[in-house]
Coordinates of C-alpha atoms in Angstrom, one line a residue:
X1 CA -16.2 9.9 36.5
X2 CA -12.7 9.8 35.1
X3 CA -11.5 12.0 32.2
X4 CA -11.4 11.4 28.7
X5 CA -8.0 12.5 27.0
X6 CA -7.0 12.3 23.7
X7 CA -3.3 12.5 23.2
X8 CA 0.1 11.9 21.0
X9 CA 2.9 10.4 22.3
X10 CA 6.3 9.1 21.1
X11 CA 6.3 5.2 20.2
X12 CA 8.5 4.9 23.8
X13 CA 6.5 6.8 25.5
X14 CA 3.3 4.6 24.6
X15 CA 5.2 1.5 25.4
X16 CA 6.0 2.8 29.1
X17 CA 2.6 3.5 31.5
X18 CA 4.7 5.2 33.5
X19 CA 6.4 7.8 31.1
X20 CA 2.5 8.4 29.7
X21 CA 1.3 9.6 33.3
X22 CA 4.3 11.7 33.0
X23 CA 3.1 13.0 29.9
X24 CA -0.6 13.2 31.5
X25 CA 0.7 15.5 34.4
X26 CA 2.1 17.8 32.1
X27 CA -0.7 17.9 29.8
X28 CA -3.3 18.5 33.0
X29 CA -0.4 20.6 34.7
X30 CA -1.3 18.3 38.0
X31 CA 1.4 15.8 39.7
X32 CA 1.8 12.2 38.6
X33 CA 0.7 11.9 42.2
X34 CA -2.6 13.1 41.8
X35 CA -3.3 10.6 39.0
X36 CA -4.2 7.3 40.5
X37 CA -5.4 5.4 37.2
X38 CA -4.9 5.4 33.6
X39 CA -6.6 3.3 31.2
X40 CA -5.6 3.3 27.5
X41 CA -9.3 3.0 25.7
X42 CA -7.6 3.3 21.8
X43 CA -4.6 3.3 20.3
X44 CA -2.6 3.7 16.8
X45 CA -0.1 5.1 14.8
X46 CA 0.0 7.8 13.4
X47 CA 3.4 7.8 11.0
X48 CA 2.0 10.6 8.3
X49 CA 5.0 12.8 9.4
X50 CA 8.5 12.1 9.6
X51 CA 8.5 11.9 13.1
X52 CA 5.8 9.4 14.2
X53 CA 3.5 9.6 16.5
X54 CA 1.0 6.8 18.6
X55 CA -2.4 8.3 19.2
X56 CA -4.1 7.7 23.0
X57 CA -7.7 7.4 23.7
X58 CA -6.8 7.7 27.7
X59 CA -9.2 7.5 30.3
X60 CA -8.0 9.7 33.4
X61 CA -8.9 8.6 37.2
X62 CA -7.7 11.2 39.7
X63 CA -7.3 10.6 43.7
X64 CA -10.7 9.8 45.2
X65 CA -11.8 8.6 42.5
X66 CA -12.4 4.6 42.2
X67 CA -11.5 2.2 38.8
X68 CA -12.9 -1.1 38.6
X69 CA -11.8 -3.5 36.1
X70 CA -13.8 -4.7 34.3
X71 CA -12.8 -8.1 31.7
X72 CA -15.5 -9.1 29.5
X73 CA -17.4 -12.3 30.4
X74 CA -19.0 -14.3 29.0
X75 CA -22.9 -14.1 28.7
X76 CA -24.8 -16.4 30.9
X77 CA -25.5 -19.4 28.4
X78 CA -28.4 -21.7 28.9
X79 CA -28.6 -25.5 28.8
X80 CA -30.5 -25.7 25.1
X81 CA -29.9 -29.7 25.3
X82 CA -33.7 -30.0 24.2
X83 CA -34.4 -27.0 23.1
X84 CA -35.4 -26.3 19.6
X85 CA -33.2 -27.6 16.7
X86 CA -31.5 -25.1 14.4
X87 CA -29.5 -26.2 11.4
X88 CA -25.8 -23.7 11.1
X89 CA -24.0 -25.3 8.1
X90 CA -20.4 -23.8 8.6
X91 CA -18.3 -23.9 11.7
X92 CA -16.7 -20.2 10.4
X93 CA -17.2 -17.2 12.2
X94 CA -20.7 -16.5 11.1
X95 CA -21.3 -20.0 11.8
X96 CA -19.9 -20.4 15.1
X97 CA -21.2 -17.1 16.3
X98 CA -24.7 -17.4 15.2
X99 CA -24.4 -21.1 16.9
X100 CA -23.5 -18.6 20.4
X101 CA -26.4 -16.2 19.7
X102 CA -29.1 -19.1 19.4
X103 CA -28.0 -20.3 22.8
X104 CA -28.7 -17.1 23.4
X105 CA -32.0 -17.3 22.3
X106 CA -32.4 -20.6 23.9
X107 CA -32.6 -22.7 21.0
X108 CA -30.0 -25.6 20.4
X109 CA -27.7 -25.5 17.7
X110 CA -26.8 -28.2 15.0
X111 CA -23.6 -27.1 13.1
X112 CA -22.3 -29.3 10.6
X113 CA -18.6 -28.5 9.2
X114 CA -17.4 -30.7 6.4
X115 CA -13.6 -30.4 7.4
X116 CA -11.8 -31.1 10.6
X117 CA -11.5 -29.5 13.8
X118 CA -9.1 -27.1 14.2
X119 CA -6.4 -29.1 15.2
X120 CA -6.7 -31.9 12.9
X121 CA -6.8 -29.4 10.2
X122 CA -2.9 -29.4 10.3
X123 CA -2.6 -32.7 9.1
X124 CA -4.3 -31.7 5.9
X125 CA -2.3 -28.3 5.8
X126 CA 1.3 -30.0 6.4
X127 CA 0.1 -32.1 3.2
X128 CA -0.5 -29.0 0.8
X129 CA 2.6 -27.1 1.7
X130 CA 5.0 -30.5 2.0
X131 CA 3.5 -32.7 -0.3
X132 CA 1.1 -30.5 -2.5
X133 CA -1.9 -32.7 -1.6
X134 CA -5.5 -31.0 -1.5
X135 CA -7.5 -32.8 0.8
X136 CA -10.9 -31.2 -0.8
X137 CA -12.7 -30.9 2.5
X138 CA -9.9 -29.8 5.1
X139 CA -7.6 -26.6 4.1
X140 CA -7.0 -23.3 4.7
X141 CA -10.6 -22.6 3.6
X142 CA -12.2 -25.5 4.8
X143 CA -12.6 -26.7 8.8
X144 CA -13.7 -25.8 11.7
X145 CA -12.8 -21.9 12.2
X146 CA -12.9 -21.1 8.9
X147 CA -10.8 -19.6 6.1
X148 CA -9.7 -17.0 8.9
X149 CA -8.7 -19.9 11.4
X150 CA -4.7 -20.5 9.3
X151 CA -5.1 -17.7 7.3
X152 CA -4.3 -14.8 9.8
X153 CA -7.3 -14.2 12.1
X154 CA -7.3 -10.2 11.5
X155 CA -10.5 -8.2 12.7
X156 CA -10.5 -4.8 11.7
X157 CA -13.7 -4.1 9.8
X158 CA -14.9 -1.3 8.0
X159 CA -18.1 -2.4 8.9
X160 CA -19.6 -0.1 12.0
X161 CA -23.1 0.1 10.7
X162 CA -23.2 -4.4 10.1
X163 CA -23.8 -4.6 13.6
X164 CA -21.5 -3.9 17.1
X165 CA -18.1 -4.6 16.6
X166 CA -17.2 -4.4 20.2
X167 CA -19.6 -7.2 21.3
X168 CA -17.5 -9.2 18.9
X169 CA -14.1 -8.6 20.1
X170 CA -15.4 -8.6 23.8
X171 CA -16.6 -12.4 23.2
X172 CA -13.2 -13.2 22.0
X173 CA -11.6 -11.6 24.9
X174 CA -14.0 -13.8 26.9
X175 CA -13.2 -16.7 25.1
X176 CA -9.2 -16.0 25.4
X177 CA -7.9 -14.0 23.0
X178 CA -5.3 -10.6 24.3
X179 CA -7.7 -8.0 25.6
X180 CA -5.5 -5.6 23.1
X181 CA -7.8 -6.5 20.8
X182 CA -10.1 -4.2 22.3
X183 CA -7.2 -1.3 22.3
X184 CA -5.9 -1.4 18.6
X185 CA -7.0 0.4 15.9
X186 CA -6.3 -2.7 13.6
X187 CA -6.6 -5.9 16.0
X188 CA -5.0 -9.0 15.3
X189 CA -5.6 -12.6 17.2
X190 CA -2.3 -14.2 14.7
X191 CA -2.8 -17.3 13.5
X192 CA -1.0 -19.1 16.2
X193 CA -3.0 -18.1 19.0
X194 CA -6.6 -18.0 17.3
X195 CA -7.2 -22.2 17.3
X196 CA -7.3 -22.5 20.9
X197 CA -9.7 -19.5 21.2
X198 CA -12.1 -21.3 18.4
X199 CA -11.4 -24.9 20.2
X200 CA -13.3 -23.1 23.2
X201 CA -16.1 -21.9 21.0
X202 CA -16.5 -24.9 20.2
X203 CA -16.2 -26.7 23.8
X204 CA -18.9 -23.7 25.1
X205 CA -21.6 -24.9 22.0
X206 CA -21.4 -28.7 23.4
X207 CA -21.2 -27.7 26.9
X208 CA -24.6 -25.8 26.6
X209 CA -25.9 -28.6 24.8
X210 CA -25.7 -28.0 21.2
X211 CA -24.3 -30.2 18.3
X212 CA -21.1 -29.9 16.1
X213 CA -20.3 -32.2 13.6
X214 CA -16.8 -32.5 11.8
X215 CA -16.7 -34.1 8.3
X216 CA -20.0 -34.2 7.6
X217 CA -20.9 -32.8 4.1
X218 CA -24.1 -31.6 2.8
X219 CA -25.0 -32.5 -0.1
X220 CA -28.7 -32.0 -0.4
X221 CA -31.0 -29.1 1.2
X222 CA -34.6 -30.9 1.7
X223 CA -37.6 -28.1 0.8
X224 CA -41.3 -28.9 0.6
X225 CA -44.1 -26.1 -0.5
X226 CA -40.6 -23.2 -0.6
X227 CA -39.7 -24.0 3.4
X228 CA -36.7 -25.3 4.5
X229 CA -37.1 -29.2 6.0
X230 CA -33.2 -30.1 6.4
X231 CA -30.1 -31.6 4.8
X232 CA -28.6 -34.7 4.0
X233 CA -24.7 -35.9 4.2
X234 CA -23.0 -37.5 2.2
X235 CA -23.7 -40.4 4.2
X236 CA -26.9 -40.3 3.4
X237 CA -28.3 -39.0 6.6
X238 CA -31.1 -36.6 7.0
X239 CA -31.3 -34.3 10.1
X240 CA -34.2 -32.3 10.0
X241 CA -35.0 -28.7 10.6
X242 CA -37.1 -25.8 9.0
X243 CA -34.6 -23.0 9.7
X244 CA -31.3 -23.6 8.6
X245 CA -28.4 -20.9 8.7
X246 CA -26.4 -21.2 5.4
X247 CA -22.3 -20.0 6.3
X248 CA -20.5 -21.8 4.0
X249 CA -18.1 -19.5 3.0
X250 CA -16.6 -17.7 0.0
X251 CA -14.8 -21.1 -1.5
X252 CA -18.0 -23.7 -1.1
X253 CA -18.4 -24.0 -4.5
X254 CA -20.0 -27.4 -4.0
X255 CA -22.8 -25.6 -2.1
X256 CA -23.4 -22.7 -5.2
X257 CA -23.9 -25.7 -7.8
X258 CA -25.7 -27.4 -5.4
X259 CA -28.6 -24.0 -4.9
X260 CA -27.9 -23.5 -8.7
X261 CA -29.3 -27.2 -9.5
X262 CA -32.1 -27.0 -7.2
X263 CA -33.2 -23.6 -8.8
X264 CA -32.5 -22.2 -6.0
X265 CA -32.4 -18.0 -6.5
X266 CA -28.5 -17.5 -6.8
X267 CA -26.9 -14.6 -8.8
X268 CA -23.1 -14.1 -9.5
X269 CA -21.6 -11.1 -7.6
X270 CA -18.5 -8.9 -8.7
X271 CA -15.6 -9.5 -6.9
X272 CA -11.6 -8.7 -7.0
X273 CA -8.3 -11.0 -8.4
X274 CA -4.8 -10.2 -8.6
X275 CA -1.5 -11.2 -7.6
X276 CA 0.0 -11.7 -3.9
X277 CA 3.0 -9.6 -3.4
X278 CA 5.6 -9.8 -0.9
X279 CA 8.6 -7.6 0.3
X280 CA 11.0 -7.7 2.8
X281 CA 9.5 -6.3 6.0
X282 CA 12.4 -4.3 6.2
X283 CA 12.1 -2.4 2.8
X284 CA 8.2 -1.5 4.2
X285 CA 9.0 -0.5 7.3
X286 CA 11.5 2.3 5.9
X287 CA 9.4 3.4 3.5
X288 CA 6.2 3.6 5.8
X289 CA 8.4 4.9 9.0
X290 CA 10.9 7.1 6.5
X291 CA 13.8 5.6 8.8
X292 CA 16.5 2.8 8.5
X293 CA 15.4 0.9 11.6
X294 CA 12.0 0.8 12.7
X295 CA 13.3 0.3 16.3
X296 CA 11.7 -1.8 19.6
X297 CA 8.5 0.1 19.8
X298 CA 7.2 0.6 16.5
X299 CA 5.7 -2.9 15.2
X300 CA 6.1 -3.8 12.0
X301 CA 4.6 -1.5 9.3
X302 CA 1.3 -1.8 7.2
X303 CA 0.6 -0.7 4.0
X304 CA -2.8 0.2 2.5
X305 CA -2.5 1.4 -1.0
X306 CA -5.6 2.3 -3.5
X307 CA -5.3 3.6 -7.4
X308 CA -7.9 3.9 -10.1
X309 CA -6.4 2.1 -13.1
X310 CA -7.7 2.5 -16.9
X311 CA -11.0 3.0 -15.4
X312 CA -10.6 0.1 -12.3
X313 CA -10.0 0.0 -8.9
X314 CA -6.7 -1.8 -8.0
X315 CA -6.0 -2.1 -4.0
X316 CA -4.0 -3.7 -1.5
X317 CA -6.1 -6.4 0.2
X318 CA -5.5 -8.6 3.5
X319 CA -1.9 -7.0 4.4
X320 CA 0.1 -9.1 6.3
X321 CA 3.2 -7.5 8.1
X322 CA 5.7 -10.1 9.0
X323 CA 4.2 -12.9 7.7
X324 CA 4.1 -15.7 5.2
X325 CA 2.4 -16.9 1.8
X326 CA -0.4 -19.8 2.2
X327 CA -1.4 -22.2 -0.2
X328 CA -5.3 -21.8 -0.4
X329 CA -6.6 -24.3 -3.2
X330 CA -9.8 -26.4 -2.6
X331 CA -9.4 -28.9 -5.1
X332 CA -6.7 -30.3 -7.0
X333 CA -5.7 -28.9 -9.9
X334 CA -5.5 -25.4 -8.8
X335 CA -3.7 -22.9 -6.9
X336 CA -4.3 -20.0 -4.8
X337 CA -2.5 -17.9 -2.5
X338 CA -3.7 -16.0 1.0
X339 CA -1.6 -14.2 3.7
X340 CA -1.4 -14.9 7.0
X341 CA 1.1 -13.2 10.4
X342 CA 1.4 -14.3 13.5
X343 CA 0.7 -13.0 16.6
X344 CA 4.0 -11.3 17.2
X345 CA 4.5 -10.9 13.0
X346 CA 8.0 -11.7 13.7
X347 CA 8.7 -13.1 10.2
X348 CA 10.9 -11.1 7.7
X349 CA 8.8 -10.8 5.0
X350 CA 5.4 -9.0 4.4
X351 CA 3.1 -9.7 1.8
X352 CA -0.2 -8.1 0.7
X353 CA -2.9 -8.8 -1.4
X354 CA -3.3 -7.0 -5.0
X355 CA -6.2 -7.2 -7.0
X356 CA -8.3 -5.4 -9.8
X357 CA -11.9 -5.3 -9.3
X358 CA -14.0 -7.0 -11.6
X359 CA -17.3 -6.3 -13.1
X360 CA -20.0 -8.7 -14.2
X361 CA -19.6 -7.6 -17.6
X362 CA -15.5 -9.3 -17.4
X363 CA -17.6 -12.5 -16.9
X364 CA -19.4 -12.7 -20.3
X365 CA -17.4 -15.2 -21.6
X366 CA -18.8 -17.7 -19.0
X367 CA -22.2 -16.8 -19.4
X368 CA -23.5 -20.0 -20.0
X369 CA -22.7 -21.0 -16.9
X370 CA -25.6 -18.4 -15.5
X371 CA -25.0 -17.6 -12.0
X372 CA -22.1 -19.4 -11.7
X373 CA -20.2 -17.4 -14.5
X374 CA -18.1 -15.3 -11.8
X375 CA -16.9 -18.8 -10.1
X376 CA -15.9 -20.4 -13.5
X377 CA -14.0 -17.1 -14.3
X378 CA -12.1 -17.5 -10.6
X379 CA -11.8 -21.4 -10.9
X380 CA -10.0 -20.9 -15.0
X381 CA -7.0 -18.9 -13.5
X382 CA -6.7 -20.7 -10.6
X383 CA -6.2 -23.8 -13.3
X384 CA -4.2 -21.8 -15.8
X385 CA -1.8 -20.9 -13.1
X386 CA -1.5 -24.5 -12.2
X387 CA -0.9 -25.5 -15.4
X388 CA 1.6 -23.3 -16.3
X389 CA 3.4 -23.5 -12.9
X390 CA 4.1 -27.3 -13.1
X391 CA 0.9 -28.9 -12.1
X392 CA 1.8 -29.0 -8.5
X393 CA 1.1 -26.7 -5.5
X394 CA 4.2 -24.3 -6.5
X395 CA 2.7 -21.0 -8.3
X396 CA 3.7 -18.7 -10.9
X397 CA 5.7 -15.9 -9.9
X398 CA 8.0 -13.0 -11.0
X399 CA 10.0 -10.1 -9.9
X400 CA 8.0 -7.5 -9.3
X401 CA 10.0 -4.9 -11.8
X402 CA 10.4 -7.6 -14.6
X403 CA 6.4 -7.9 -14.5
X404 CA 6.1 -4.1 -15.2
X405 CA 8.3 -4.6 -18.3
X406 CA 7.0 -8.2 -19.2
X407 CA 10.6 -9.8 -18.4
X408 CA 10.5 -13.3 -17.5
X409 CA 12.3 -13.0 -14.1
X410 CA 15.7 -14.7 -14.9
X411 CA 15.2 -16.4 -11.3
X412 CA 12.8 -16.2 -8.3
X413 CA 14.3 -16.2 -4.7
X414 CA 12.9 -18.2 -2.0
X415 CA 9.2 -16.5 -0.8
X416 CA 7.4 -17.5 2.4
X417 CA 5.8 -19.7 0.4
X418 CA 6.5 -23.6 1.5
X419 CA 5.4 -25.2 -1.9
X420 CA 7.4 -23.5 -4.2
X421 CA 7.4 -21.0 -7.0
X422 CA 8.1 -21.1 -10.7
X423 CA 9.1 -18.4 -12.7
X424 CA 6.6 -17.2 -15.4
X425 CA 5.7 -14.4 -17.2
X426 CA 2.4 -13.9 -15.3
X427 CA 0.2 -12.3 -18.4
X428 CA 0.1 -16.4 -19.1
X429 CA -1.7 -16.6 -16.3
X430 CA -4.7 -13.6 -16.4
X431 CA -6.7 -11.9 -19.2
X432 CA -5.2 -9.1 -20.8
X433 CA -7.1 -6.0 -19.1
X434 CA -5.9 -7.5 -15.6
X435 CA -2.6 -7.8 -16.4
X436 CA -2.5 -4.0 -18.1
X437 CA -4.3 -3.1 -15.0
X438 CA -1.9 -4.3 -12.8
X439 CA 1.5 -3.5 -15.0
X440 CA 0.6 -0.2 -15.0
X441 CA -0.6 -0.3 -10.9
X442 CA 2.6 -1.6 -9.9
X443 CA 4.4 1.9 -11.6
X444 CA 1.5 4.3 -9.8
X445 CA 1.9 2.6 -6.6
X446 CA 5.7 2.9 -6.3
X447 CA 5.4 6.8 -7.6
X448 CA 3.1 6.6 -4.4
X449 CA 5.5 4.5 -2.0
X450 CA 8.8 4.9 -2.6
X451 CA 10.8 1.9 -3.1
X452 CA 7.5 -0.1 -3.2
X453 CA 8.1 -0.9 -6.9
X454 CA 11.5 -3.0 -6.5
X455 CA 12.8 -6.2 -8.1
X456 CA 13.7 -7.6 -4.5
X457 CA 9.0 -7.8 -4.3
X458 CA 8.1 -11.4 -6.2
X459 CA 4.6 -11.3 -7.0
X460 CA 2.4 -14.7 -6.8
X461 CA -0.4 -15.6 -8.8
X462 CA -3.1 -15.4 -8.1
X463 CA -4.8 -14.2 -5.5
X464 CA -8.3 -14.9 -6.4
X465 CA -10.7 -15.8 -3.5
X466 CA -10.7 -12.1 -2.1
X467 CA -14.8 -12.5 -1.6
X468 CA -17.7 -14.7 -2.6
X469 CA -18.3 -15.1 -6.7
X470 CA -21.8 -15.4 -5.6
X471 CA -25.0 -13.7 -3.9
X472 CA -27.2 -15.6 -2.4
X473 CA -30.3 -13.0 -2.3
X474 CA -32.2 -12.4 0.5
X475 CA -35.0 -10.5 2.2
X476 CA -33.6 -7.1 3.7
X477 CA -35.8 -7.3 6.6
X478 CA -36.1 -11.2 7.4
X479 CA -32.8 -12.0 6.1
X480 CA -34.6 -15.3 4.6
X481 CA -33.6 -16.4 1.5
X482 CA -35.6 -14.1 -1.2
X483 CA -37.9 -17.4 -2.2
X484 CA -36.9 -20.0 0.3
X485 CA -38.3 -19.3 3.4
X486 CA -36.2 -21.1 6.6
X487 CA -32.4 -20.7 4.6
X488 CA -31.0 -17.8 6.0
X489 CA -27.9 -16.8 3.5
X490 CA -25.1 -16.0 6.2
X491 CA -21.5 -14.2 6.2
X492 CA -18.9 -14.6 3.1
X493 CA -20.1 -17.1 1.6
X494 CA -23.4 -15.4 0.7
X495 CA -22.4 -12.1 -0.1
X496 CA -22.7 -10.0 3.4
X497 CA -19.6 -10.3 5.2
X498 CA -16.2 -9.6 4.5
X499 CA -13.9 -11.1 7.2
X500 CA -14.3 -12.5 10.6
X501 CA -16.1 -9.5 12.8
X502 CA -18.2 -8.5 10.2
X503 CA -19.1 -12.5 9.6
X504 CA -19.3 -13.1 13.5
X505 CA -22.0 -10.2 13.6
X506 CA -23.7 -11.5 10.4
X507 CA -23.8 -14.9 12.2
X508 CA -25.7 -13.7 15.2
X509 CA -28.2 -11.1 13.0
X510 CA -29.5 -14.4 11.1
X511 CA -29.6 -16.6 14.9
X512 CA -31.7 -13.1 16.4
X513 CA -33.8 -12.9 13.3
X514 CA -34.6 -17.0 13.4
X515 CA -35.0 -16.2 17.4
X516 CA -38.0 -13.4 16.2
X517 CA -39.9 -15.1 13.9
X518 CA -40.4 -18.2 16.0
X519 CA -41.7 -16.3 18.7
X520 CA -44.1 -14.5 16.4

């Protein structure tokens, strides 16, 4: 059995096998020799301290004692070609993964995705950052992969007890993606590398005789007695099922109104809003490493960042070191902003995420929209800051420092972000207890960060689709819909996922559970 070491190590030192055994040896006061394997099972950073540290998870094999490699396969997929039909609406991560776990299961999958396939998505997203054209049903949020497909493909989760994180991330080894995924503390795919690993999701569904459909909208859920019978297209089509897997994802609005019209148990959900903020990578790598120059073996930096303002939580959300602004509307007439890196987050600029949470109660206004009075609440900024940003696909933006002191930033520099930016005074753009929220966030989180709170950050509004503005309820134990039986409310979109792991296991709880109760 080899021997599990924990360890700290100087960046180099990590970067070099070699120099780690060294460091072994010492540790275990035994010769390099006598080592005849190391295997590095975890690994971070630990940069609390001036001088910084990566931390190993090591395993230790010593002469005489054998290591096998092991990769992570795939699992032995059946042929499911006429097997029994399941409905997955949603070709996401809780879509595509639940569409893997009822192969599984033996039972063939029917996914329907209203957008393109991952590669003819770019076509649509050339158009929204050249040409600021929305095409409503292929985006950023919309197509085959999800809104994590373009928009960064991150997959640290918080989420241990949803489900087992590691069968995730060994499937996407399987399927292609680095096997450091299974070594960092905060893996990363990058966007540029995680189409091809969702093209071969895709291939693998087909191959085992499953369905997936591109541009196909639903646009009616059949039900007879409270059970599930299937879905119609907008072309009128009907394919027929009584268990259908809902994944639509946190910006299917279209799907919300459509449950809301049918009286379909929906109920609005809190959720967070704010601004996008980028800095040069540079500036956050000296303050999170405390040096000038990060160096060749330090990536670059991360920040998380969390305050309690005037009674609300404001946090960093969806970091992105070394990568770019995305424009993330769903319909014309808005705007909305993500993040997204890279696999190598080589770009010079990072940007983050900052929002206020919200409370049902900041939704009042919209009450007459029921339900729906947390998406209304989302959708009016996302207008407002259209409006007052030219009615185009370029936001509203301002240096960070002139926001704090309600400055109308004299001019904006060119962002990562292709479309464009206006300057404006963002209070235009939210209600007045975000704005104070975030004013007076911005001054406690550069008392916190050092050089954080700096006119050379331009802050883009907003940032708004953070999580679903809807629940849609379901049974705890069944995970079917609380009155509908057959739906099965799945990932983002529904209110129990946040992100791709923790939608990927989502996905394959509602295919197990679907699995169980028709062999009951």
């Amino acid at each position: 059995m080899p021997k599990e070491l924990l360890t700290q190590v100087a960046p180099a030192v990590a970067a070099d096998l070699n120099q780690v055994k060294e460091h072994v040896s010492k540790m275990l006061r035994c010769s390099p020799f006598d080592i005849s394997h190391l295997s590095i099972r975890k690994r971070s950073i630990d940069a609390r301290q001036k001088s910084i540290k990566v931390n190993l998870k090591l395993d230790v094999y010593f002469q005489g004692e054998t290591f096998v490699e092991q990769a992570p396969e795939l699992p032995d997929y059946q042929n499911v070609e006429n097997a029994r039909e399941i409905i997955v609406i949603g070709a996401g991560p809780a879509g595509l993964f639940a569409a893997l776990q009822l192969i599984e299961c033996g039972l063939r999958p029917i996914v329907i995705e209203r957008g393109k396939d991952v590669r003819g998505r770019r076509r649509d997203l050339k158009a929204i950052n050249r040409d600021h054209i929305v095409n409503e049903d292929s985006n950023y949020c919309f197509g085959e992969g999800g809104a994590g497909t373009y928009s960064d493909g991150k997959l640290y989760t918080r989420s241990k007890k949803r489900g087992d994180v590691d069968r995730i991330l060994e499937l996407l080894v399987a399927f292609g993606a680095s096997d450091e995924i299974l070594i960092e503390a905060h893996p990363h795919i990058g966007t540029n590398k995680l189409p091809k690993i969702i093209e071969d999701i895709r291939n693998k569904i087909i191959e085992c005789g499953g369905k997936v459909l591109f541009d196909t909208k639903v646009v009616d859920i059949l039900t007879e007695s409270n059970q599930v019978k299937g879905i119609v297209t907008q072309t009128g089509d009907k394919i027929l099922s009584d268990h259908i897997i809902l994944a639509t994802g946190h910006s299917a609005r279209d799907i919300f109104e459509l449950l809301d019209r049918k009286k379909i148990f929906i109920e609005a959900k809190p959720f967070a809003l704010g601004v996008r903020a980028e800095h040069p990578q540079t500036l956050i790598d000296q303050i999170q490493y405390s040096c000038d120059f990060r160096g060749e073996f330090l990536p670059p930096a991360p920040y998380s960042i969390v305050k309690q303002v005037n009674g609300r939580g404001m946090y960093s959300f969806c970091m992105c070191p070394g990568g770019v602004i995305a424009p993330c509307a769903t319909s014309p007439g808005e705007v909305v902003t993500n993040g997204w890196s890279p696999s190598k987050r080589d770009q010079e600029t990072a940007n983050s995420g900052i929002v206020v949470e919200l409370r049902l109660e900041d939704f009042v206004p919209f009450a007459k929209f029921g339900a729906l009075a947390g998406m209304e609440f989302q959708k009016s900024i996302e207008q407002k800051a259209w409006n007052v940003a030219g009615q185009t696909q370029k936001v509203p933006a301002q240096r960070m420092i002139d926001f704090t002191q309600t400055k109308v930033s004299a001019d904006i520099p060119k962002t990562s972000y292709v479309p464009g930016t206006t300057s404006v005074e963002l209070g235009r753009v939210f209600p007045g207890f975000i704005t104070q929220t975030l004013r007076q966030g911005f001054v406690e989180f550069g008392k916190s960060m050092r050089g954080y709170l700096t006119n050379d950050a331009v802050l883009h509004a907003p940032e708004s689709r953070t999580s679903s503005p809807v629940r849609i309820p379901r049974d705890a134990v069944s995970l079917e819909h609380v009155h509908l039986k057959g739906l099965y409310p799945c990932g983002e979109g529904a209110g129990y996922a946040g992100g791709i792991v923790s939608a990927a296991i989502d996905g394959e709880k509602c295919a197990l559970k679907i699995a169980e109760s028709i062999r009951r």
